[in-house]
XYZ file of C-alpha atoms in Angstrom:
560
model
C -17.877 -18.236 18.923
C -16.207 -15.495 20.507
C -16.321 -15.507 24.175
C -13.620 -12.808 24.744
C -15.757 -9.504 22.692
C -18.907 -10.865 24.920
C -16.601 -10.637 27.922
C -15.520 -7.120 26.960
C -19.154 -5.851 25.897
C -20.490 -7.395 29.290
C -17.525 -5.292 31.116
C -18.224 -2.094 29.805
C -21.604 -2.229 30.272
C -20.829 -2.904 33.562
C -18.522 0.093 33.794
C -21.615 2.077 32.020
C -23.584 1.191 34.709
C -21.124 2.004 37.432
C -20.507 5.567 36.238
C -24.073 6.024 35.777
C -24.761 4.823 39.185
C -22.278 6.866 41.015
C -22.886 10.402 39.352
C -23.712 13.077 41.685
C -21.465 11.734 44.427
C -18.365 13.686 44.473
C -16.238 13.572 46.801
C -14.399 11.154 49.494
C -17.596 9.710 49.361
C -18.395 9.363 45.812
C -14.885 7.801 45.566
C -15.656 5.434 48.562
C -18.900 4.131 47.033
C -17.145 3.438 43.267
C -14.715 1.453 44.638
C -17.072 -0.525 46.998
C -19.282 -1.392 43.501
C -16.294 -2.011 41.629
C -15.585 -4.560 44.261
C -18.703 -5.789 44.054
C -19.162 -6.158 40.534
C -15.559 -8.129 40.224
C -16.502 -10.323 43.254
C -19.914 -11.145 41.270
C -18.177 -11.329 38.108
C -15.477 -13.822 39.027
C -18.303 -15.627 41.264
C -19.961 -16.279 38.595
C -17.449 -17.611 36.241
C -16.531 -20.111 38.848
C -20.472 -21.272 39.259
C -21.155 -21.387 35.733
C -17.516 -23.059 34.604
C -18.146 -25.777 37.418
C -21.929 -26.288 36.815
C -21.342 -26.611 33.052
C -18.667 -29.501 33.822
C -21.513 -31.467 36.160
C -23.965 -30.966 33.313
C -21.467 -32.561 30.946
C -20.151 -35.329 32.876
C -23.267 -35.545 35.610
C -22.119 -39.325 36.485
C -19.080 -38.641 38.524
C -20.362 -36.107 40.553
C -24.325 -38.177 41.177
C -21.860 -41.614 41.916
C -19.498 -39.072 44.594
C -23.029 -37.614 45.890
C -24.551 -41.122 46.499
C -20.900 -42.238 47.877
C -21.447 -39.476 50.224
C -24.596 -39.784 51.641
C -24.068 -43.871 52.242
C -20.880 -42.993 54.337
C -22.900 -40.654 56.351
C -25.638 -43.235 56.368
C -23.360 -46.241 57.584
C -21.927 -43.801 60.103
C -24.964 -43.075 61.641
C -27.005 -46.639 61.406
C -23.924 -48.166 63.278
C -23.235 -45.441 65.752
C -19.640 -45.419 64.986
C -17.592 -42.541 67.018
C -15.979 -40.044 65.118
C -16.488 -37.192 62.518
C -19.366 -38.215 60.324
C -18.830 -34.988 57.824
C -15.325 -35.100 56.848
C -15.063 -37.856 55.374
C -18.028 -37.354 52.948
C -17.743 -34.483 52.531
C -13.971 -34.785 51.011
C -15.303 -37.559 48.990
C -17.679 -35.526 47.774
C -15.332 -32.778 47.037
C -13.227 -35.417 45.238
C -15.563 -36.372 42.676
C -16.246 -32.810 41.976
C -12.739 -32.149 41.549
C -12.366 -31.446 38.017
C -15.029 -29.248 37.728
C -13.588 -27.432 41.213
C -10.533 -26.925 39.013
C -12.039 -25.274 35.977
C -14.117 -22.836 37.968
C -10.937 -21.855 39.756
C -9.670 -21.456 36.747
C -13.027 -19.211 35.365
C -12.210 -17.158 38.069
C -8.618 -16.441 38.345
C -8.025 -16.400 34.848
C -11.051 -15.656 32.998
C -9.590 -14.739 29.237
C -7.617 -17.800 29.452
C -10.373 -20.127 30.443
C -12.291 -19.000 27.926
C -10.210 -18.931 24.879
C -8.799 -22.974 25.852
C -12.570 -23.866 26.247
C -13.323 -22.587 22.713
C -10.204 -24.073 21.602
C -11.726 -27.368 22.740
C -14.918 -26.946 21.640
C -13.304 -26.490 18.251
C -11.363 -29.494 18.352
C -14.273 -31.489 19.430
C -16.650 -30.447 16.741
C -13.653 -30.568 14.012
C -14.514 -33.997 12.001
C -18.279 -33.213 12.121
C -17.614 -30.001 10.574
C -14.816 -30.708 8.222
C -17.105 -33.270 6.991
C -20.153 -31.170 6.523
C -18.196 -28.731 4.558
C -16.702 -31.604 2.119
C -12.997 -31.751 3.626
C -12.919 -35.394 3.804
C -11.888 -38.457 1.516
C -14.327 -42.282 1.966
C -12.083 -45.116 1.702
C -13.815 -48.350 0.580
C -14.579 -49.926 4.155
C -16.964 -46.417 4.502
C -15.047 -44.976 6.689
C -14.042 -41.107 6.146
C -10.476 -39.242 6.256
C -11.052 -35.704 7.151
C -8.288 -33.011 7.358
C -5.910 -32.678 9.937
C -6.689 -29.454 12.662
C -3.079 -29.083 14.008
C -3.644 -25.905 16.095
C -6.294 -23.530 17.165
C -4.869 -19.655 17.370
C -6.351 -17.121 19.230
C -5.929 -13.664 18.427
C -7.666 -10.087 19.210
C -10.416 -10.329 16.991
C -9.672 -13.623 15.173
C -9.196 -17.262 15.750
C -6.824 -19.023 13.314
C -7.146 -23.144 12.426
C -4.138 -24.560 11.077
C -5.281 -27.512 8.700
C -3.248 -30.002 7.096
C -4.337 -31.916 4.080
C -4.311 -35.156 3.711
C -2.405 -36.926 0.405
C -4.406 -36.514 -2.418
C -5.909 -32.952 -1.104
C -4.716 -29.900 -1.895
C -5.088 -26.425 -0.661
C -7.590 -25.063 -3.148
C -10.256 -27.006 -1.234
C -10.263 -25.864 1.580
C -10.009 -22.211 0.551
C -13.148 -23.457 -1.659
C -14.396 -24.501 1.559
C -13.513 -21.810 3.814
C -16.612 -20.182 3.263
C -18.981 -22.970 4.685
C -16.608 -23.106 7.691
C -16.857 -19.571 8.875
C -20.480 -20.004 8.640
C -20.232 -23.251 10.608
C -18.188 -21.428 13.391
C -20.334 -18.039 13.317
C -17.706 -15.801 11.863
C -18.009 -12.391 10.461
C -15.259 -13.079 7.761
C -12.435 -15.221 6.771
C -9.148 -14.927 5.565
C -6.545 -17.518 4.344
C -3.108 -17.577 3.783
C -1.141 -20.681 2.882
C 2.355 -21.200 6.041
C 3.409 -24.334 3.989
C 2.887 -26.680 0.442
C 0.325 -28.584 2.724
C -0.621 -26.517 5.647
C -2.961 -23.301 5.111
C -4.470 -21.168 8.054
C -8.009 -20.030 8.077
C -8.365 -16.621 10.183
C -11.970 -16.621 11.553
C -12.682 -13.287 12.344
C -15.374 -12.710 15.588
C -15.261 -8.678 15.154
C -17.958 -7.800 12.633
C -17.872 -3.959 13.257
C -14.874 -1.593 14.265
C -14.986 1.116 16.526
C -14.782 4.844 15.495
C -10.923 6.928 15.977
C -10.069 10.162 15.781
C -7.237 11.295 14.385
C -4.388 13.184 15.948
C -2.171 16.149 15.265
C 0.849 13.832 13.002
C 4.081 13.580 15.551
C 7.051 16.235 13.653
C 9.653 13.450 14.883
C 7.880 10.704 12.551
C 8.987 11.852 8.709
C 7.662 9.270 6.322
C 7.430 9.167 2.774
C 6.922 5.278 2.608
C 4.075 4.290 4.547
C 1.449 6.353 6.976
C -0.835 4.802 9.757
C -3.962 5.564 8.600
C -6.535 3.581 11.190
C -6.742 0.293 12.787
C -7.178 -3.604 12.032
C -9.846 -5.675 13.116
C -7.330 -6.843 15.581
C -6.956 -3.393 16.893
C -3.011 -3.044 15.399
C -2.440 0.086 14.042
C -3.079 -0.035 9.766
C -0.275 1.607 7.751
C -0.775 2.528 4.010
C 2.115 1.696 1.728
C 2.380 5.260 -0.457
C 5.389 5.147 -2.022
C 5.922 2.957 -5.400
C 2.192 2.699 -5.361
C -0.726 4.208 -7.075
C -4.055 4.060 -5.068
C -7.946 3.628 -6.114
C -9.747 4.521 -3.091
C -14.190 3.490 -4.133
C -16.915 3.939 -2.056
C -20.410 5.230 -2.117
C -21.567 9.023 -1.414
C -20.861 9.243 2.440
C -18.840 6.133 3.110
C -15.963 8.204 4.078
C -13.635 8.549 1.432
C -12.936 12.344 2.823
C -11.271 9.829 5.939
C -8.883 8.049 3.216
C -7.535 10.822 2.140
C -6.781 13.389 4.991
C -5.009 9.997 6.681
C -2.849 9.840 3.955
C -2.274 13.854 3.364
C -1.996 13.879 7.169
C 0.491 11.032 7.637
C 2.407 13.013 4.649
C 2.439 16.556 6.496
C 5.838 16.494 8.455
C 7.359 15.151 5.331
C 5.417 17.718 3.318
C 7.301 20.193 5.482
C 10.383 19.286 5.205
C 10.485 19.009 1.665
C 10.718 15.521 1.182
C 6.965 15.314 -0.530
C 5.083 17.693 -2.330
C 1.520 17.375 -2.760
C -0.709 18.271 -6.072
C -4.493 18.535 -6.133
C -7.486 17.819 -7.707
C -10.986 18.690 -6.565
C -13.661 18.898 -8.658
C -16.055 19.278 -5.856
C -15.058 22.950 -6.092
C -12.834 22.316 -4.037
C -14.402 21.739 -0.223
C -12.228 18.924 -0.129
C -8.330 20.372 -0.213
C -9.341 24.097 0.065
C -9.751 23.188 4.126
C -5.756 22.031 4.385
C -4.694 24.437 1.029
C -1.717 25.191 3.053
C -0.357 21.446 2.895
C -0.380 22.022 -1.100
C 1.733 22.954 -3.677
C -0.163 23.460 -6.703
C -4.113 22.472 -6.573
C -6.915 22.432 -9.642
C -10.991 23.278 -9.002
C -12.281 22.988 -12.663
C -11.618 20.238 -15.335
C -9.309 22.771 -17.965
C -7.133 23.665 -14.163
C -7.216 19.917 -13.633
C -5.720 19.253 -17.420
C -2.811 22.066 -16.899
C -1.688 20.450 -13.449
C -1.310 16.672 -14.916
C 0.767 18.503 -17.897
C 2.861 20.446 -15.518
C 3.322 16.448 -13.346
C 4.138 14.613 -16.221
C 7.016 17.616 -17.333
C 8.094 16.914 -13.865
C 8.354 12.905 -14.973
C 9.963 13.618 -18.128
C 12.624 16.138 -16.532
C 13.180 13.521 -13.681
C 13.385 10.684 -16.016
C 16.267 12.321 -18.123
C 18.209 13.170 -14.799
C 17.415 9.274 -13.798
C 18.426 7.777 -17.039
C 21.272 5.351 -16.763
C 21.631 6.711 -12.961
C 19.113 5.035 -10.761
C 15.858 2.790 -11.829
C 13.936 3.500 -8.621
C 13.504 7.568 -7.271
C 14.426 8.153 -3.288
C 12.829 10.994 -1.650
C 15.473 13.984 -0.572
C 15.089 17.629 -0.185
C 14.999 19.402 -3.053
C 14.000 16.259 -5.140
C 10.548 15.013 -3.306
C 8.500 12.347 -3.942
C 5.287 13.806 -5.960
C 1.715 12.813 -4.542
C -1.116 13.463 -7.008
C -4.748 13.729 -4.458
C -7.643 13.406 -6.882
C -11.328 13.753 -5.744
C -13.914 12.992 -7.490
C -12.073 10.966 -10.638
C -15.724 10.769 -12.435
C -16.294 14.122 -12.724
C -12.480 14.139 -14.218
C -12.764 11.100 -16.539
C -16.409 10.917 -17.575
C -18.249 14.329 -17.022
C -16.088 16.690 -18.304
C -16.135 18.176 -22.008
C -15.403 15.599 -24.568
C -12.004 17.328 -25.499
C -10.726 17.582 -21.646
C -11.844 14.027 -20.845
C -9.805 12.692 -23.643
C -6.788 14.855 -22.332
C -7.378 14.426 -18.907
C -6.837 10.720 -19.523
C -4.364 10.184 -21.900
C -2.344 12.402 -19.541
C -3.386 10.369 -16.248
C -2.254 7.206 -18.432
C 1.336 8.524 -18.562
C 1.075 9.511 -15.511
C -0.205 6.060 -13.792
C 2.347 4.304 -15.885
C 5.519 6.145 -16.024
C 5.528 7.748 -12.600
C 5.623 5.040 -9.960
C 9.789 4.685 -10.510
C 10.463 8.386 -11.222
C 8.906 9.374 -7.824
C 5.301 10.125 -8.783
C 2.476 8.845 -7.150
C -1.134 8.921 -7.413
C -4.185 8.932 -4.829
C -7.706 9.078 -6.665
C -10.574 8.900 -5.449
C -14.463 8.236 -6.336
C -17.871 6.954 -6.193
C -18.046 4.637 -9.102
C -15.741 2.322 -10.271
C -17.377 1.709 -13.668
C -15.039 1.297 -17.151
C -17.444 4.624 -18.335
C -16.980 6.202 -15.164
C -13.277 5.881 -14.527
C -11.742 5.685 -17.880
C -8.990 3.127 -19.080
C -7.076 4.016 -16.247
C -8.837 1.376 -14.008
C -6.471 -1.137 -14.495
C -3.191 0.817 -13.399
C -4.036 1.188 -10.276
C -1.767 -1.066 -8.303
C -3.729 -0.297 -5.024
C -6.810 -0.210 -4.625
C -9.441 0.328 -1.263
C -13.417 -0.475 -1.287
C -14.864 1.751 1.303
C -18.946 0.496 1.341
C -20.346 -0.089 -2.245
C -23.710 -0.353 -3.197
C -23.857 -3.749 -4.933
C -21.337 -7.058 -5.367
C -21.449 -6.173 -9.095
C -18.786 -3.046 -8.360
C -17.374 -4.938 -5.909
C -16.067 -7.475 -8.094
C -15.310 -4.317 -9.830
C -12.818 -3.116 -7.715
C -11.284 -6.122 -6.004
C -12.198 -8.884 -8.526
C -11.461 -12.342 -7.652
C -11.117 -10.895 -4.311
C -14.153 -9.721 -3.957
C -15.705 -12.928 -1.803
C -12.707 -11.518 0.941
C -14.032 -8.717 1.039
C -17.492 -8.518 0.760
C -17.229 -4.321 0.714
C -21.002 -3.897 -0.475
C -21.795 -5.294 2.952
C -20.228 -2.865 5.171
C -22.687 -0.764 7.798
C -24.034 2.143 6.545
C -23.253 3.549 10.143
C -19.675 2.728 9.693
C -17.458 5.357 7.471
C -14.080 5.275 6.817
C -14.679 0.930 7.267
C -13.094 -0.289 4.288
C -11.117 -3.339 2.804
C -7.445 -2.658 1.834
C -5.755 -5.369 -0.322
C -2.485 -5.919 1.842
C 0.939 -7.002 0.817
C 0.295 -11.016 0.326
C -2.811 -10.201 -1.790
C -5.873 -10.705 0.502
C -7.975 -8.238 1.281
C -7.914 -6.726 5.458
C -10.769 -4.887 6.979
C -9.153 -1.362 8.294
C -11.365 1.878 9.836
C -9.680 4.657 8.612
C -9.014 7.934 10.869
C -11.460 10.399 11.655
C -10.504 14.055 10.350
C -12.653 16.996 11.950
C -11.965 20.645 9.700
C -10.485 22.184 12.779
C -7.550 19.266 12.853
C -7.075 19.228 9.019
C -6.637 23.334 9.512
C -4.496 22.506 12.357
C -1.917 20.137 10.592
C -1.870 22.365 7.323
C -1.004 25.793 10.028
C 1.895 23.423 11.793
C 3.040 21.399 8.736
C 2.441 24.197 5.635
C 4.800 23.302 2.389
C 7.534 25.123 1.508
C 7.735 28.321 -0.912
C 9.050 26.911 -3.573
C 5.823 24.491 -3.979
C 3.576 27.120 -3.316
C 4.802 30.090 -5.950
C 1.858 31.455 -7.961
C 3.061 33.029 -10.533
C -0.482 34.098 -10.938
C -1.854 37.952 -12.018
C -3.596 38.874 -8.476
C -2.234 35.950 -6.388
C -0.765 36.142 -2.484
C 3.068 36.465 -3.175
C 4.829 33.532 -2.275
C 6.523 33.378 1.136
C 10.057 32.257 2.006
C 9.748 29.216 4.189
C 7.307 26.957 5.456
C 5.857 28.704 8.703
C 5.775 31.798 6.132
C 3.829 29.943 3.724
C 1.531 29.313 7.184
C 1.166 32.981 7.647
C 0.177 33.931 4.440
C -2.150 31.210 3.540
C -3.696 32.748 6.681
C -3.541 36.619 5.613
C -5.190 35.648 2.646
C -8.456 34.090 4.022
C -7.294 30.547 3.693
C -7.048 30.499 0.148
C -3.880 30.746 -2.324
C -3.668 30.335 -5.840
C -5.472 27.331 -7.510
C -2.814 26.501 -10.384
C 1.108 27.536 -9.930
C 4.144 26.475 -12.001
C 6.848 24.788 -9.641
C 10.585 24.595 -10.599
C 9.960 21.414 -12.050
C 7.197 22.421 -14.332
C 8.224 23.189 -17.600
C 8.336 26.999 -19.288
C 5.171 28.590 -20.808
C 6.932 27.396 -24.074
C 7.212 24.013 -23.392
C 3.856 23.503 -22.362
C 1.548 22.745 -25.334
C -0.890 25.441 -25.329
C -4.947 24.899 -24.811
C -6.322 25.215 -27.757
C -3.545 26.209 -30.512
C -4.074 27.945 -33.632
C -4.439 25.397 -36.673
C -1.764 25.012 -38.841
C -1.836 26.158 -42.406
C -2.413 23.557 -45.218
C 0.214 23.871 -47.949
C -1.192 23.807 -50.972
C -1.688 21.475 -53.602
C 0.656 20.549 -56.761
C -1.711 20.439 -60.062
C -1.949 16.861 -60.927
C -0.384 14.941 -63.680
C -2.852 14.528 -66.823
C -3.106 10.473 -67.250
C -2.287 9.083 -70.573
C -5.076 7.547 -72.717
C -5.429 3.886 -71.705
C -5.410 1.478 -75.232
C -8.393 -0.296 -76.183
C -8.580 -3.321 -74.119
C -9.325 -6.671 -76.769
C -12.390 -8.411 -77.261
C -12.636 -11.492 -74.972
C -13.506 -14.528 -77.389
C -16.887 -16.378 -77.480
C -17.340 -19.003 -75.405
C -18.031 -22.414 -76.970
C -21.340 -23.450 -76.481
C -22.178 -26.426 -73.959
C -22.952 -30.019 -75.306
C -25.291 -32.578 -73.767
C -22.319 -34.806 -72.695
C -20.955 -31.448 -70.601
């Protein structure tokens, strides 16, 4: 099915073996002896695509090139029984080389141009097999006289990592069939997935993908010249494009499993974020109840961060002043916040939403999400995002804040129940509970059309994360900490570097910004009850009258 990824496993193991081959031979003559096998190896290569592309043409059409061989040998023959002068080799041997001409052309072809061979050969291969498998997998119509109308294959598409069929129903069909059918005909063609997206009323393309695993990146050091507050490359495609996560407008629900790599997810995102962290144009807010391994490593990138549950509940009171002081200042103004300094765009990073939502104390859970409810649906216009992430995606693990996400990613899940779960009637796209267990950071991110895309996220080491969050810290004003026995807060950004630094990595865990409302507006913990006022003496009732006696009833009679 996918000629091209065996062609590029084949090469590097070729390459393996080269390197392996030529270690311990430095020198003029260590370089000498690599290029001499690299020679070889692309002379054999190539020689073999042109053996194998011609030989596979005889074995298909083996008359032409038995009728030129028998052609060939009675020239020769006549030539010699009636001792004719002249060249008795030429001439069959050029009508030999004329009956074998088609398959001389296609091994040229193997050779000089291997990729292309390959991907028109599997183009025709397609388009040969097309009305047997269409078919098989019910896209067809029998008229009365038994004979069968299958849909139209206009085009075969090659792409890295994907072949795309263009079909074309036929009149009565309609799309929904073959996306009901799309299934059977990934299986048919060996793909590792499918995707489908509709180019016109009658034409849909089905994207047969041939890459079933994707290769592990690192991350790197984010580029100061590339400010973003929209959307952040976080990892690459199947196709090998670079992935970019939408952040702004958009509230994300990142699920996987205990070591699928959610920790990935999020420093992409807080890492795409840092040079506009920096300059003021985002400020970040935290939540870890893993007490806090998670954001403690980049604290620097942070304005105001929680570690317990109660921390957790003062931080979404202090956001949502920050929505209702930005929604006054937005009110008949603007509907839709734009990032600027002084007035950023407000990223909420939660980990571990469960132990938030579910496993806290009954009065802080109840808090916790009526809070994250105003949050998820009042902030995505005023500038205030959210990023949560967790293991579960259960109702009782997650709350009733499930279903405001307007983003969501399934790193690998342990069954197709939570699947469904988190992707719903998506969920046979992306088919997350399947993922390698070898693969973190793999995950399926619902793109812009609606259909889920397979995407391996970035790899963050500790010493990169501590890296960005030295070169990229926030400014002062996010990271004041107004807090008895707190570092003081610095004056500017490479300050706030310096004395996250002094103070062993670690500032203080809940600060009020200059959006945050005052200690009076901010409805206190757990305040005192309010006295009852007491009760007036009640009325004495009048004495009710006598109610009458209700007459006899008459007695029954036979005819009754």
């Amino acid at each position: 099915m996918n000629p091209a990824a065996k062609f590029r496993d084949y090469d590097a193991r070729a390459r393996a073996r080269i390197i392996a081959a030529t270690t311990g031979r430095p020198g003029r003559l260590g370089l000498l002896w690599r290029i001499l096998v690299r020679v070889s190896v692309f002379l054999a290569r190539r020689s073999w695509g042109f053996t194998r592309a011609c030989g596979t043409w005889a074995v298909k059409h083996p008359g032409v090139p038995v009728v030129g061989l028998v052609l060939a040998f009675l020239w020769h023959g006549a030539l010699v029984l009636a001792e004719w002068r002249g060249d008795r080799t030429t001439g069959p041997l050029l009508l030999l080389v004329a009956s074998m001409s088609p398959g001389l052309f296609l091994g040229l072809w193997a050779a000089l141009f291997p990729w292309h061979y390959r991907r028109r050969t599997n183009a025709w291969a397609i388009r040969g097999s097309w009305a047997k498998t269409a078919q098989a997998c019910g896209l067809h119509r029998l008229e009365r006289d038994g004979t069968a109308i299958v849909s139209r294959l206009r085009k075969v598409i090659h792409g890295r990592g994907s072949v795309t069929l263009r079909i074309q129903t036929f009149e009565g069909q309609t799309l929904d069939t073959i996306r009901r059918a799309a299934p059977a005909l990934a299986t048919a063609y060996s793909a590792h997935g499918y995707d489908t997206a509709q180019v016109t009323p009658r034409v849909l393309d089905l994207v047969l993908f041939t890459t079933a695993r994707l290769a592990p990146r690192s991350a790197a050091l984010p580029n100061p010249d590339k400010i973003t507050t929209n959307a952040v490359p976080v990892g690459r495609t199947r196709s090998g494009d670079e992935c970019r996560l939408v952040i702004q407008g958009r509230h994300t629900f990142v699920v996987g499993a205990s070591g699928s790599g959610k920790g990935s997810v999020l420093w992409s995102v807080v890492g795409g974020l840092a040079p506009a962290v920096h300059a003021g144009l985002v400020c970040l807010w935290g939540v870890d109840l893993k007490k806090g391994l998670e954001i403690e490593t980049g604290r620097a990138l942070f304005g105001q961060v929680a570690y317990t549950a109660e921390d957790a509940v003062r931080v979404l009171r202090a956001l949502l002043a920050v929505i209702d002081k930005r929604g006054a200042a937005m009110r008949g103004v603007s509907r839709l916040h734009v990032p600027a300094a002084g007035d950023p765009l407000h990223v909420l990073i939660v980990d571990e939403l469960s132990d938030l939502m579910a496993y806290a104390e009954p009065d802080t859970r109840r808090e916790a999400e009526r809070l994250m409810s105003k949050i998820l649906t009042q902030g995505r216009a005023l500038g205030v995002v959210v990023l949560s992430c967790g293991q579960n995606p259960r109702q009782e693990a997650v709350g009733g804040t499930r279903s405001l996400y307007t983003q969501r990613i399934a790193l690998r899940l342990d069954s197709e129940a939570e699947t469904v779960m988190v992707l719903e009637g998506l969920a046979p796209l992306g088919p997350a509970h399947t993922i390698n267990r070898n693969d973190p950071g793999t995950a399926y991110l619902v793109t812009e059309d609606g259909t889920p895309m397979l995407v391996r996220f970035d790899y963050w080491s500790d010493d990169l994360i501590r890296t960005t969050a030295l070169h990229y810290a926030a400014p002062a004003d996010t990271t004041a900490a107004p807090i008895p026995d707190a570092p003081a807060a610095p004056r500017s950004g490479m300050d706030a570097a310096e004395a996250w630094a002094r103070a062993g990595g670690r500032l203080a865990v809940v600060a009020n910004s200059d959006d945050a409302p005052a200690e009076a507006d901010v409805p206190e913990e757990n305040p005192a009850p309010r006295q009852r006022k007491p009760r007036a003496p009640r009325k004495p009732r009048a004495p009710r009258a006598p109610r009458a006696a209700r007459p006899a009833a008459a007695p029954a009679t036979e005819e009754d």
